[in-house]
Amino acid sequence: MAVVQTGNGPRELVDSGLDARSLAFTEIPVIDFGALVDPASTQAERMAVGDAVRDACTRVGFFYVRNHGVDPAVISGTYGAARDFFALPMDEKMRIHIRKSTNHRGYVPLLEENTDPTAKGDLHEAFDMALEVPADDADVLAGKTMYGPNVWPELDGFRPAMEGYYEAVYQLGRRIFRGFALALGLPEDHFEPLIRKPMAQLRVVHYPPQQGPIDERQIGIGAHSDYECFTILNQMEGVSALQVLNGAGEWIEAPPIPGTFIINVGDQMARWTNDVFASTIHRAINRSGRERYSIPFFFGPDYDTPIEVLDTCTTPERPARYPTVTSGDYILSRFDETFAYRKAGEPEPAG
Ligand SMILES: O=C(O)CCC(=O)C(=O)O
Ligand SMILES: [Fe+2]
């Protein structure tokens, strides 16, 4: 893989990652992304964002972004759409049950996802969409299972809200990929050709409140790492539920910070960086007494992209830990482990 050396040489990158990993973080850094939003920013300002991303990814695996460039009205409109969707009659939600889709789109009821395989099912319901790819597209016909059309409920305003959010946060994700490239000493546009038809999934999630004594094996979302390169999560203001596991085995709260998204490294990026960047375990428990909604956007590259350990992240003492896999095959294998409908057998025909 072509690598451009910067002031931060490859040996330094690996070493800084390993040193940092032994630290037990107690806080999640906040990074100002203004320099990657503003085309007039200087190279030094852009590099400073890369340095901050690198520090966060090696030490924590999570960071907040502020000055992200996404219109707040797009975000609030999507929360409104999500509330309306989850309030629909169960019949209408079940009409678009995810098992009826051949490409993992639609409604996931309570307890039908089990992110922590040792647990009893997650206390959330969700709606999943991704890139709209027509059924006669060559990649769909070639059997690249996760490409294809979305499915939609009968609900005015829902589809435009979700599609508007998808586009806005995809653009943010491109900027975050730029931050990752700088963090890795790669050319800033390194990932651009790999995210033209991305395996990027948007989901809205509803977590009912949990009261009384809580069985840790049945929470909003069980302990897990994410599968893709990174996740861009918007959390509903005023309700703290997300927790992040540090190196000392302590759960650190990751409350919503108004005006930010929270980003976490996923397993694809951990593989790409040979674990120099940490895909950190996290979970969510809604003890607030209120309904909680959140909006994750899981960003992985195009289906056929090989996820191959970067040269900058290996040394003779630390050879590549992972074989190369393609983005699409990797995500499919992870969904197979998590979703009840994928274990139950073939998807049902739509209807
Ligand atoms: O809703 C949250 O706070 C976390 C969601 C999450 O971790 C996920 O969907 O992978
Ligand atoms: Fe997650």
mmCIF file of C-alpha atoms and ligand atoms in Angstrom:
data_model
loop_
_atom_site.group_PDB
_atom_site.id
_atom_site.type_symbol
_atom_site.label_atom_id
_atom_site.label_comp_id
_atom_site.label_asym_id
_atom_site.label_seq_id
_atom_site.Cartn_x
_atom_site.Cartn_y
_atom_site.Cartn_z
ATOM 1 C CA MET A 1 0.000 0.000 0.000
ATOM 2 C CA ALA A 2 1.374 3.439 -0.913
ATOM 3 C CA VAL A 3 2.306 5.449 2.140
ATOM 4 C CA VAL A 4 3.383 9.066 2.373
ATOM 5 C CA GLN A 5 5.715 9.658 5.288
ATOM 6 C CA THR A 6 5.076 12.756 7.343
ATOM 7 C CA GLY A 7 6.844 14.082 10.410
ATOM 8 C CA ASN A 8 5.202 11.201 12.216
ATOM 9 C CA GLY A 9 7.042 8.225 10.816
ATOM 10 C CA PRO A 10 5.657 4.709 10.861
ATOM 11 C CA ARG A 11 7.691 3.469 13.794
ATOM 12 C CA GLU A 12 6.534 6.399 15.888
ATOM 13 C CA LEU A 13 2.906 5.735 15.027
ATOM 14 C CA VAL A 14 3.031 2.119 16.133
ATOM 15 C CA ASP A 15 4.943 2.937 19.291
ATOM 16 C CA SER A 16 2.684 5.786 20.320
ATOM 17 C CA GLY A 17 -0.318 3.524 19.910
ATOM 18 C CA LEU A 18 1.098 0.792 22.061
ATOM 19 C CA ASP A 19 2.257 3.112 24.813
ATOM 20 C CA ALA A 20 -1.043 4.863 24.948
ATOM 21 C CA ARG A 21 -3.053 1.653 25.117
ATOM 22 C CA SER A 22 -1.926 0.928 28.650
ATOM 23 C CA LEU A 23 -3.515 4.177 29.881
ATOM 24 C CA ALA A 24 -6.914 4.091 31.511
ATOM 25 C CA PHE A 25 -8.754 7.109 30.120
ATOM 26 C CA THR A 26 -11.375 8.807 32.246
ATOM 27 C CA GLU A 27 -12.567 11.374 29.699
ATOM 28 C CA ILE A 28 -13.435 11.442 26.034
ATOM 29 C CA PRO A 29 -11.687 14.212 24.089
ATOM 30 C CA VAL A 30 -13.581 16.872 22.122
ATOM 31 C CA ILE A 31 -12.081 17.772 18.729
ATOM 32 C CA ASP A 32 -12.901 20.925 16.774
ATOM 33 C CA PHE A 33 -13.297 19.875 13.125
ATOM 34 C CA GLY A 34 -13.624 23.453 11.820
ATOM 35 C CA ALA A 35 -10.370 23.226 9.848
ATOM 36 C CA LEU A 36 -11.665 20.245 7.858
ATOM 37 C CA VAL A 37 -14.984 21.997 7.167
ATOM 38 C CA ASP A 38 -13.421 25.297 6.040
ATOM 39 C CA PRO A 39 -11.739 25.043 2.615
ATOM 40 C CA ALA A 40 -9.635 28.120 3.478
ATOM 41 C CA SER A 41 -7.923 26.513 6.473
ATOM 42 C CA THR A 42 -4.142 26.177 6.486
ATOM 43 C CA GLN A 43 -2.245 22.917 6.210
ATOM 44 C CA ALA A 44 -1.017 23.369 9.787
ATOM 45 C CA GLU A 45 -4.613 23.738 11.035
ATOM 46 C CA ARG A 46 -5.642 20.583 9.180
ATOM 47 C CA MET A 47 -2.674 18.642 10.503
ATOM 48 C CA ALA A 48 -3.604 19.724 14.038
ATOM 49 C CA VAL A 49 -6.995 18.018 13.590
ATOM 50 C CA GLY A 50 -5.200 14.875 12.406
ATOM 51 C CA ASP A 51 -2.945 14.950 15.466
ATOM 52 C CA ALA A 52 -5.942 15.263 17.784
ATOM 53 C CA VAL A 53 -7.703 12.372 16.012
ATOM 54 C CA ARG A 54 -4.598 10.257 16.327
ATOM 55 C CA ASP A 55 -4.284 10.977 20.040
ATOM 56 C CA ALA A 56 -7.961 10.141 20.623
ATOM 57 C CA CYS A 57 -7.905 6.953 18.529
ATOM 58 C CA THR A 58 -4.763 5.550 20.108
ATOM 59 C CA ARG A 59 -5.711 6.425 23.683
ATOM 60 C CA VAL A 60 -9.516 6.147 23.795
ATOM 61 C CA GLY A 61 -11.090 5.039 20.518
ATOM 62 C CA PHE A 62 -13.835 7.638 21.009
ATOM 63 C CA PHE A 63 -13.983 11.417 20.478
ATOM 64 C CA TYR A 64 -16.612 14.133 20.182
ATOM 65 C CA VAL A 65 -16.589 16.427 17.144
ATOM 66 C CA ARG A 66 -17.700 20.029 17.318
ATOM 67 C CA ASN A 67 -17.841 22.492 14.424
ATOM 68 C CA HIS A 68 -18.840 19.522 12.300
ATOM 69 C CA GLY A 69 -20.735 21.452 9.647
ATOM 70 C CA VAL A 70 -24.064 19.571 9.898
ATOM 71 C CA ASP A 71 -27.161 21.810 10.015
ATOM 72 C CA PRO A 72 -28.870 21.458 13.448
ATOM 73 C CA ALA A 73 -32.297 21.588 11.738
ATOM 74 C CA VAL A 74 -31.449 18.388 9.841
ATOM 75 C CA ILE A 75 -30.685 16.671 13.151
ATOM 76 C CA SER A 76 -33.773 17.865 15.007
ATOM 77 C CA GLY A 77 -35.977 16.958 12.033
ATOM 78 C CA THR A 78 -34.639 13.423 12.128
ATOM 79 C CA TYR A 79 -35.442 13.048 15.828
ATOM 80 C CA GLY A 80 -38.988 14.152 15.043
ATOM 81 C CA ALA A 81 -39.220 11.591 12.241
ATOM 82 C CA ALA A 82 -37.824 8.860 14.506
ATOM 83 C CA ARG A 83 -40.380 9.535 17.244
ATOM 84 C CA ASP A 84 -43.188 9.441 14.690
ATOM 85 C CA PHE A 85 -41.888 6.171 13.264
ATOM 86 C CA PHE A 86 -41.619 4.336 16.575
ATOM 87 C CA ALA A 87 -45.097 5.583 17.552
ATOM 88 C CA LEU A 88 -46.641 3.863 14.478
ATOM 89 C CA PRO A 89 -48.912 0.861 15.049
ATOM 90 C CA MET A 90 -46.914 -2.361 15.398
ATOM 91 C CA ASP A 91 -48.586 -3.746 12.243
ATOM 92 C CA GLU A 92 -47.107 -0.977 10.120
ATOM 93 C CA LYS A 93 -43.643 -1.409 11.607
ATOM 94 C CA MET A 94 -43.815 -5.200 11.171
ATOM 95 C CA ARG A 95 -44.829 -4.711 7.531
ATOM 96 C CA ILE A 96 -41.230 -3.595 6.926
ATOM 97 C CA HIS A 97 -39.578 -6.101 9.286
ATOM 98 C CA ILE A 98 -35.902 -6.394 8.399
ATOM 99 C CA ARG A 99 -36.242 -10.110 7.653
ATOM 100 C CA LYS A 100 -38.365 -9.253 4.601
ATOM 101 C CA SER A 101 -35.469 -7.342 3.062
ATOM 102 C CA THR A 102 -32.701 -9.119 1.210
ATOM 103 C CA ASN A 103 -30.252 -6.360 2.059
ATOM 104 C CA HIS A 104 -30.714 -5.576 5.757
ATOM 105 C CA ARG A 105 -33.164 -2.675 5.578
ATOM 106 C CA GLY A 106 -36.205 -2.021 7.709
ATOM 107 C CA TYR A 107 -37.550 -2.460 11.222
ATOM 108 C CA VAL A 108 -35.832 -4.378 14.032
ATOM 109 C CA PRO A 109 -38.216 -5.026 16.983
ATOM 110 C CA LEU A 110 -37.241 -5.068 20.659
ATOM 111 C CA LEU A 111 -34.988 -7.990 21.675
ATOM 112 C CA GLU A 112 -34.326 -9.162 18.097
ATOM 113 C CA GLU A 113 -30.760 -7.929 18.120
ATOM 114 C CA ASN A 114 -28.197 -9.298 20.532
ATOM 115 C CA THR A 115 -24.986 -7.308 20.330
ATOM 116 C CA ASP A 116 -23.488 -9.104 23.320
ATOM 117 C CA PRO A 117 -23.681 -12.819 22.506
ATOM 118 C CA THR A 118 -23.635 -13.724 26.213
ATOM 119 C CA ALA A 119 -26.744 -11.596 26.901
ATOM 120 C CA LYS A 120 -30.504 -11.990 26.390
ATOM 121 C CA GLY A 121 -31.270 -9.494 23.623
ATOM 122 C CA ASP A 122 -31.110 -5.714 23.421
ATOM 123 C CA LEU A 123 -33.837 -3.486 24.822
ATOM 124 C CA HIS A 124 -34.133 -1.309 21.764
ATOM 125 C CA GLU A 125 -36.070 -1.141 18.520
ATOM 126 C CA ALA A 126 -34.527 0.329 15.385
ATOM 127 C CA PHE A 127 -35.014 1.266 11.752
ATOM 128 C CA ASP A 128 -32.151 0.645 9.323
ATOM 129 C CA MET A 129 -31.484 2.225 5.943
ATOM 130 C CA ALA A 130 -28.386 2.587 3.802
ATOM 131 C CA LEU A 131 -27.303 3.771 0.375
ATOM 132 C CA GLU A 132 -30.204 3.517 -2.101
ATOM 133 C CA VAL A 133 -29.014 1.149 -4.835
ATOM 134 C CA PRO A 134 -31.530 0.048 -7.514
ATOM 135 C CA ALA A 135 -32.417 -3.651 -7.637
ATOM 136 C CA ASP A 136 -31.030 -3.924 -11.196
ATOM 137 C CA ASP A 137 -27.640 -2.421 -10.279
ATOM 138 C CA ALA A 138 -24.704 -4.614 -11.409
ATOM 139 C CA ASP A 139 -23.416 -5.012 -7.840
ATOM 140 C CA VAL A 140 -26.846 -6.117 -6.587
ATOM 141 C CA LEU A 141 -27.174 -8.597 -9.440
ATOM 142 C CA ALA A 142 -23.649 -9.830 -8.643
ATOM 143 C CA GLY A 143 -24.892 -10.850 -5.193
ATOM 144 C CA LYS A 144 -23.262 -8.152 -3.069
ATOM 145 C CA THR A 145 -25.924 -8.707 -0.498
ATOM 146 C CA MET A 146 -25.822 -5.459 1.426
ATOM 147 C CA TYR A 147 -26.441 -3.257 -1.626
ATOM 148 C CA GLY A 148 -30.002 -2.661 -2.755
ATOM 149 C CA PRO A 149 -33.097 -0.527 -2.222
ATOM 150 C CA ASN A 150 -34.372 0.827 1.097
ATOM 151 C CA VAL A 151 -37.821 0.071 2.496
ATOM 152 C CA TRP A 152 -40.106 2.773 3.899
ATOM 153 C CA PRO A 153 -43.066 2.971 6.240
ATOM 154 C CA GLU A 154 -46.286 4.771 5.316
ATOM 155 C CA LEU A 155 -45.325 7.928 7.185
ATOM 156 C CA ASP A 156 -45.307 11.436 5.743
ATOM 157 C CA GLY A 157 -41.961 13.168 5.970
ATOM 158 C CA PHE A 158 -40.037 10.144 7.220
ATOM 159 C CA ARG A 159 -38.198 9.268 4.033
ATOM 160 C CA PRO A 160 -37.047 12.833 3.205
ATOM 161 C CA ALA A 161 -35.870 13.347 6.800
ATOM 162 C CA MET A 162 -33.835 10.141 6.770
ATOM 163 C CA GLU A 163 -32.408 10.764 3.297
ATOM 164 C CA GLY A 164 -31.499 14.356 4.197
ATOM 165 C CA TYR A 165 -29.735 13.212 7.346
ATOM 166 C CA TYR A 166 -27.980 10.421 5.456
ATOM 167 C CA GLU A 167 -26.525 12.841 2.922
ATOM 168 C CA ALA A 168 -25.473 15.435 5.534
ATOM 169 C CA VAL A 169 -23.772 12.901 7.773
ATOM 170 C CA TYR A 170 -22.156 11.133 4.814
ATOM 171 C CA GLN A 171 -20.491 14.485 4.039
ATOM 172 C CA LEU A 172 -19.366 14.730 7.679
ATOM 173 C CA GLY A 173 -18.064 11.171 7.434
ATOM 174 C CA ARG A 174 -15.937 12.145 4.417
ATOM 175 C CA ARG A 175 -14.364 14.876 6.565
ATOM 176 C CA ILE A 176 -13.782 12.411 9.369
ATOM 177 C CA PHE A 177 -12.089 10.012 6.937
ATOM 178 C CA ARG A 178 -9.829 12.949 6.046
ATOM 179 C CA GLY A 179 -9.037 13.372 9.735
ATOM 180 C CA PHE A 180 -8.211 9.659 9.985
ATOM 181 C CA ALA A 181 -5.943 9.856 6.923
ATOM 182 C CA LEU A 182 -4.011 12.768 8.438
ATOM 183 C CA ALA A 183 -3.875 10.916 11.748
ATOM 184 C CA LEU A 184 -2.265 7.971 9.952
ATOM 185 C CA GLY A 185 0.288 10.027 8.037
ATOM 186 C CA LEU A 186 -1.508 9.298 4.747
ATOM 187 C CA PRO A 187 -2.483 11.833 2.075
ATOM 188 C CA GLU A 188 -5.606 13.644 3.290
ATOM 189 C CA ASP A 189 -7.722 12.249 0.440
ATOM 190 C CA HIS A 190 -6.467 8.665 0.857
ATOM 191 C CA PHE A 191 -9.904 7.193 1.666
ATOM 192 C CA GLU A 192 -11.897 9.242 -0.888
ATOM 193 C CA PRO A 193 -11.783 6.661 -3.735
ATOM 194 C CA LEU A 194 -12.862 3.957 -1.265
ATOM 195 C CA ILE A 195 -16.104 5.633 -0.117
ATOM 196 C CA ARG A 196 -17.930 6.322 -3.381
ATOM 197 C CA LYS A 197 -20.493 3.550 -2.896
ATOM 198 C CA PRO A 198 -20.001 3.054 0.810
ATOM 199 C CA MET A 199 -21.286 0.377 3.148
ATOM 200 C CA ALA A 200 -22.708 3.184 5.263
ATOM 201 C CA GLN A 201 -25.785 2.446 7.317
ATOM 202 C CA LEU A 202 -28.041 4.925 9.081
ATOM 203 C CA ARG A 203 -30.219 3.782 11.921
ATOM 204 C CA VAL A 204 -32.622 5.466 14.294
ATOM 205 C CA VAL A 205 -32.934 3.717 17.633
ATOM 206 C CA HIS A 206 -35.513 3.874 20.431
ATOM 207 C CA TYR A 207 -34.526 2.813 23.939
ATOM 208 C CA PRO A 208 -37.448 2.504 26.364
ATOM 209 C CA PRO A 209 -36.480 3.442 29.925
ATOM 210 C CA GLN A 210 -35.343 0.673 32.287
ATOM 211 C CA GLN A 211 -36.361 0.933 35.892
ATOM 212 C CA GLY A 212 -35.713 -0.937 39.089
ATOM 213 C CA PRO A 213 -32.918 -3.456 39.486
ATOM 214 C CA ILE A 214 -31.295 -3.989 36.115
ATOM 215 C CA ASP A 215 -30.154 -7.345 34.803
ATOM 216 C CA GLU A 216 -26.850 -6.442 33.111
ATOM 217 C CA ARG A 217 -27.575 -9.163 30.561
ATOM 218 C CA GLN A 218 -30.584 -7.243 29.285
ATOM 219 C CA ILE A 219 -29.805 -3.593 28.645
ATOM 220 C CA GLY A 220 -30.441 -1.046 25.878
ATOM 221 C CA ILE A 221 -27.502 -2.291 23.879
ATOM 222 C CA GLY A 222 -25.123 -4.882 25.292
ATOM 223 C CA ALA A 223 -21.342 -4.514 25.448
ATOM 224 C CA HIS A 224 -19.930 -4.583 21.921
ATOM 225 C CA SER A 225 -17.548 -2.965 19.469
ATOM 226 C CA ASP A 226 -18.824 -1.575 16.171
ATOM 227 C CA TYR A 227 -18.060 -3.343 12.910
ATOM 228 C CA GLU A 228 -17.324 -0.588 10.411
ATOM 229 C CA CYS A 229 -14.473 1.947 10.161
ATOM 230 C CA PHE A 230 -16.155 4.376 12.507
ATOM 231 C CA THR A 231 -19.561 5.348 13.838
ATOM 232 C CA ILE A 232 -20.962 8.872 13.923
ATOM 233 C CA LEU A 233 -23.490 8.934 16.751
ATOM 234 C CA ASN A 234 -25.925 11.678 17.570
ATOM 235 C CA GLN A 235 -27.341 11.367 21.072
ATOM 236 C CA MET A 236 -30.608 12.907 22.205
ATOM 237 C CA GLU A 237 -29.913 15.891 24.450
ATOM 238 C CA GLY A 238 -30.478 15.564 28.175
ATOM 239 C CA VAL A 239 -30.343 11.765 28.455
ATOM 240 C CA SER A 240 -27.048 10.049 29.259
ATOM 241 C CA ALA A 241 -26.950 6.317 28.516
ATOM 242 C CA LEU A 242 -23.799 5.519 26.537
ATOM 243 C CA GLN A 243 -20.844 4.070 28.457
ATOM 244 C CA VAL A 244 -17.339 3.297 27.192
ATOM 245 C CA LEU A 245 -15.030 0.665 28.680
ATOM 246 C CA ASN A 246 -11.506 1.861 29.540
ATOM 247 C CA GLY A 247 -8.317 -0.186 29.849
ATOM 248 C CA ALA A 248 -8.846 -0.603 33.586
ATOM 249 C CA GLY A 249 -12.239 -2.237 33.065
ATOM 250 C CA GLU A 250 -14.247 0.824 34.201
ATOM 251 C CA TRP A 251 -17.336 2.092 32.394
ATOM 252 C CA ILE A 252 -16.858 5.788 31.542
ATOM 253 C CA GLU A 253 -20.013 7.833 30.843
ATOM 254 C CA ALA A 254 -20.210 9.424 27.397
ATOM 255 C CA PRO A 255 -23.055 11.924 27.891
ATOM 256 C CA PRO A 256 -24.518 13.922 25.007
ATOM 257 C CA ILE A 257 -22.727 17.265 24.552
ATOM 258 C CA PRO A 258 -24.973 19.756 22.738
ATOM 259 C CA GLY A 259 -23.695 20.670 19.280
ATOM 260 C CA THR A 260 -21.499 17.581 18.908
ATOM 261 C CA PHE A 261 -21.504 14.092 17.478
ATOM 262 C CA ILE A 262 -19.576 11.319 19.173
ATOM 263 C CA ILE A 263 -17.307 9.240 16.938
ATOM 264 C CA ASN A 264 -15.884 5.824 17.709
ATOM 265 C CA VAL A 265 -13.369 3.661 15.913
ATOM 266 C CA GLY A 266 -14.885 0.407 14.636
ATOM 267 C CA ASP A 267 -13.371 -3.001 13.994
ATOM 268 C CA GLN A 268 -12.606 -2.388 10.313
ATOM 269 C CA MET A 269 -10.399 0.567 11.275
ATOM 270 C CA ALA A 270 -8.823 -1.458 14.091
ATOM 271 C CA ARG A 271 -7.944 -4.124 11.501
ATOM 272 C CA TRP A 272 -6.650 -1.537 9.026
ATOM 273 C CA THR A 273 -4.406 -0.039 11.745
ATOM 274 C CA ASN A 274 -3.341 -3.355 13.300
ATOM 275 C CA ASP A 275 -5.047 -2.278 16.555
ATOM 276 C CA VAL A 276 -3.022 0.916 16.780
ATOM 277 C CA PHE A 277 -6.407 2.631 16.732
ATOM 278 C CA ALA A 278 -8.677 1.156 19.382
ATOM 279 C CA SER A 279 -12.144 -0.191 18.624
ATOM 280 C CA THR A 280 -13.413 0.335 22.130
ATOM 281 C CA ILE A 281 -16.176 -1.672 23.792
ATOM 282 C CA HIS A 282 -19.292 0.314 24.696
ATOM 283 C CA ARG A 283 -22.920 -0.195 25.760
ATOM 284 C CA ALA A 284 -26.023 1.860 26.535
ATOM 285 C CA ILE A 285 -28.379 1.697 29.498
ATOM 286 C CA ASN A 286 -31.332 4.087 29.634
ATOM 287 C CA ARG A 287 -31.992 4.622 33.335
ATOM 288 C CA SER A 288 -33.337 8.142 32.770
ATOM 289 C CA GLY A 289 -37.003 7.294 33.141
ATOM 290 C CA ARG A 290 -37.595 8.909 29.704
ATOM 291 C CA GLU A 291 -37.805 7.480 26.224
ATOM 292 C CA ARG A 292 -34.386 7.784 24.581
ATOM 293 C CA TYR A 293 -33.628 8.053 20.875
ATOM 294 C CA SER A 294 -30.212 7.986 19.227
ATOM 295 C CA ILE A 295 -28.996 8.154 15.630
ATOM 296 C CA PRO A 296 -25.901 6.139 14.697
ATOM 297 C CA PHE A 297 -24.369 6.233 11.219
ATOM 298 C CA PHE A 298 -21.995 3.311 10.663
ATOM 299 C CA PHE A 299 -19.428 4.176 8.019
ATOM 300 C CA GLY A 300 -17.565 1.442 6.160
ATOM 301 C CA PRO A 301 -15.952 1.681 2.710
ATOM 302 C CA ASP A 302 -17.168 0.284 -0.640
ATOM 303 C CA TYR A 303 -18.054 -3.406 -0.707
ATOM 304 C CA ASP A 304 -14.932 -4.695 -2.470
ATOM 305 C CA THR A 305 -12.432 -2.546 -0.546
ATOM 306 C CA PRO A 306 -9.732 -4.776 0.920
ATOM 307 C CA ILE A 307 -9.210 -4.062 4.597
ATOM 308 C CA GLU A 308 -5.501 -4.745 4.624
ATOM 309 C CA VAL A 309 -3.221 -3.837 7.534
ATOM 310 C CA LEU A 310 -1.417 -0.552 6.726
ATOM 311 C CA ASP A 311 2.352 -0.724 6.370
ATOM 312 C CA THR A 312 2.664 2.203 8.785
ATOM 313 C CA CYS A 313 1.096 0.099 11.506
ATOM 314 C CA THR A 314 3.445 -2.870 11.419
ATOM 315 C CA THR A 315 7.013 -3.455 12.573
ATOM 316 C CA PRO A 316 9.061 -6.654 12.560
ATOM 317 C CA GLU A 317 8.094 -7.094 16.229
ATOM 318 C CA ARG A 318 4.463 -6.342 15.496
ATOM 319 C CA PRO A 319 3.532 -8.031 12.235
ATOM 320 C CA ALA A 320 0.055 -7.802 10.743
ATOM 321 C CA ARG A 321 -2.472 -9.366 13.131
ATOM 322 C CA TYR A 322 -5.298 -9.712 10.631
ATOM 323 C CA PRO A 323 -5.696 -11.327 7.230
ATOM 324 C CA THR A 324 -7.112 -9.115 4.505
ATOM 325 C CA VAL A 325 -10.913 -9.184 4.149
ATOM 326 C CA THR A 326 -13.207 -7.165 1.929
ATOM 327 C CA SER A 327 -15.427 -4.593 3.556
ATOM 328 C CA GLY A 328 -18.675 -6.233 2.440
ATOM 329 C CA ASP A 329 -17.824 -9.787 3.412
ATOM 330 C CA TYR A 330 -16.650 -8.624 6.815
ATOM 331 C CA ILE A 331 -19.839 -6.685 7.607
ATOM 332 C CA LEU A 332 -22.030 -9.586 6.464
ATOM 333 C CA SER A 333 -20.233 -12.014 8.748
ATOM 334 C CA ARG A 334 -20.718 -9.667 11.699
ATOM 335 C CA PHE A 335 -24.451 -9.185 11.026
ATOM 336 C CA ASP A 336 -24.823 -12.954 10.898
ATOM 337 C CA GLU A 337 -23.595 -13.132 14.496
ATOM 338 C CA THR A 338 -25.898 -10.440 15.838
ATOM 339 C CA PHE A 339 -29.335 -10.486 14.230
ATOM 340 C CA ALA A 340 -31.936 -13.098 15.064
ATOM 341 C CA TYR A 341 -33.442 -12.999 11.569
ATOM 342 C CA ARG A 342 -30.109 -13.828 9.949
ATOM 343 C CA LYS A 343 -29.733 -16.885 12.144
ATOM 344 C CA ALA A 344 -33.282 -18.008 11.435
ATOM 345 C CA GLY A 345 -32.468 -18.702 7.782
ATOM 346 C CA GLU A 346 -33.233 -17.154 4.423
ATOM 347 C CA PRO A 347 -34.939 -13.753 4.226
ATOM 348 C CA GLU A 348 -38.655 -13.911 3.471
ATOM 349 C CA PRO A 349 -39.937 -12.402 0.250
ATOM 350 C CA ALA A 350 -41.209 -8.829 0.682
ATOM 351 C CA GLY A 351 -44.938 -8.399 1.069
HETATM 352 O O1 LIG B 1 -27.291 4.583 21.282
HETATM 353 C C1 LIG B 1 -26.155 4.605 21.723
HETATM 354 O O2 LIG B 1 -25.793 5.420 22.576
HETATM 355 C C2 LIG B 1 -25.121 3.607 21.269
HETATM 356 C C3 LIG B 1 -25.529 2.825 20.062
HETATM 357 C C4 LIG B 1 -24.488 1.850 19.631
HETATM 358 O O3 LIG B 1 -23.499 1.623 20.265
HETATM 359 C C5 LIG B 1 -24.692 1.130 18.358
HETATM 360 O O4 LIG B 1 -25.802 1.205 17.793
HETATM 361 O O5 LIG B 1 -23.742 0.459 17.907
HETATM 362 FE FE FE B 2 -22.038 0.619 19.012
#
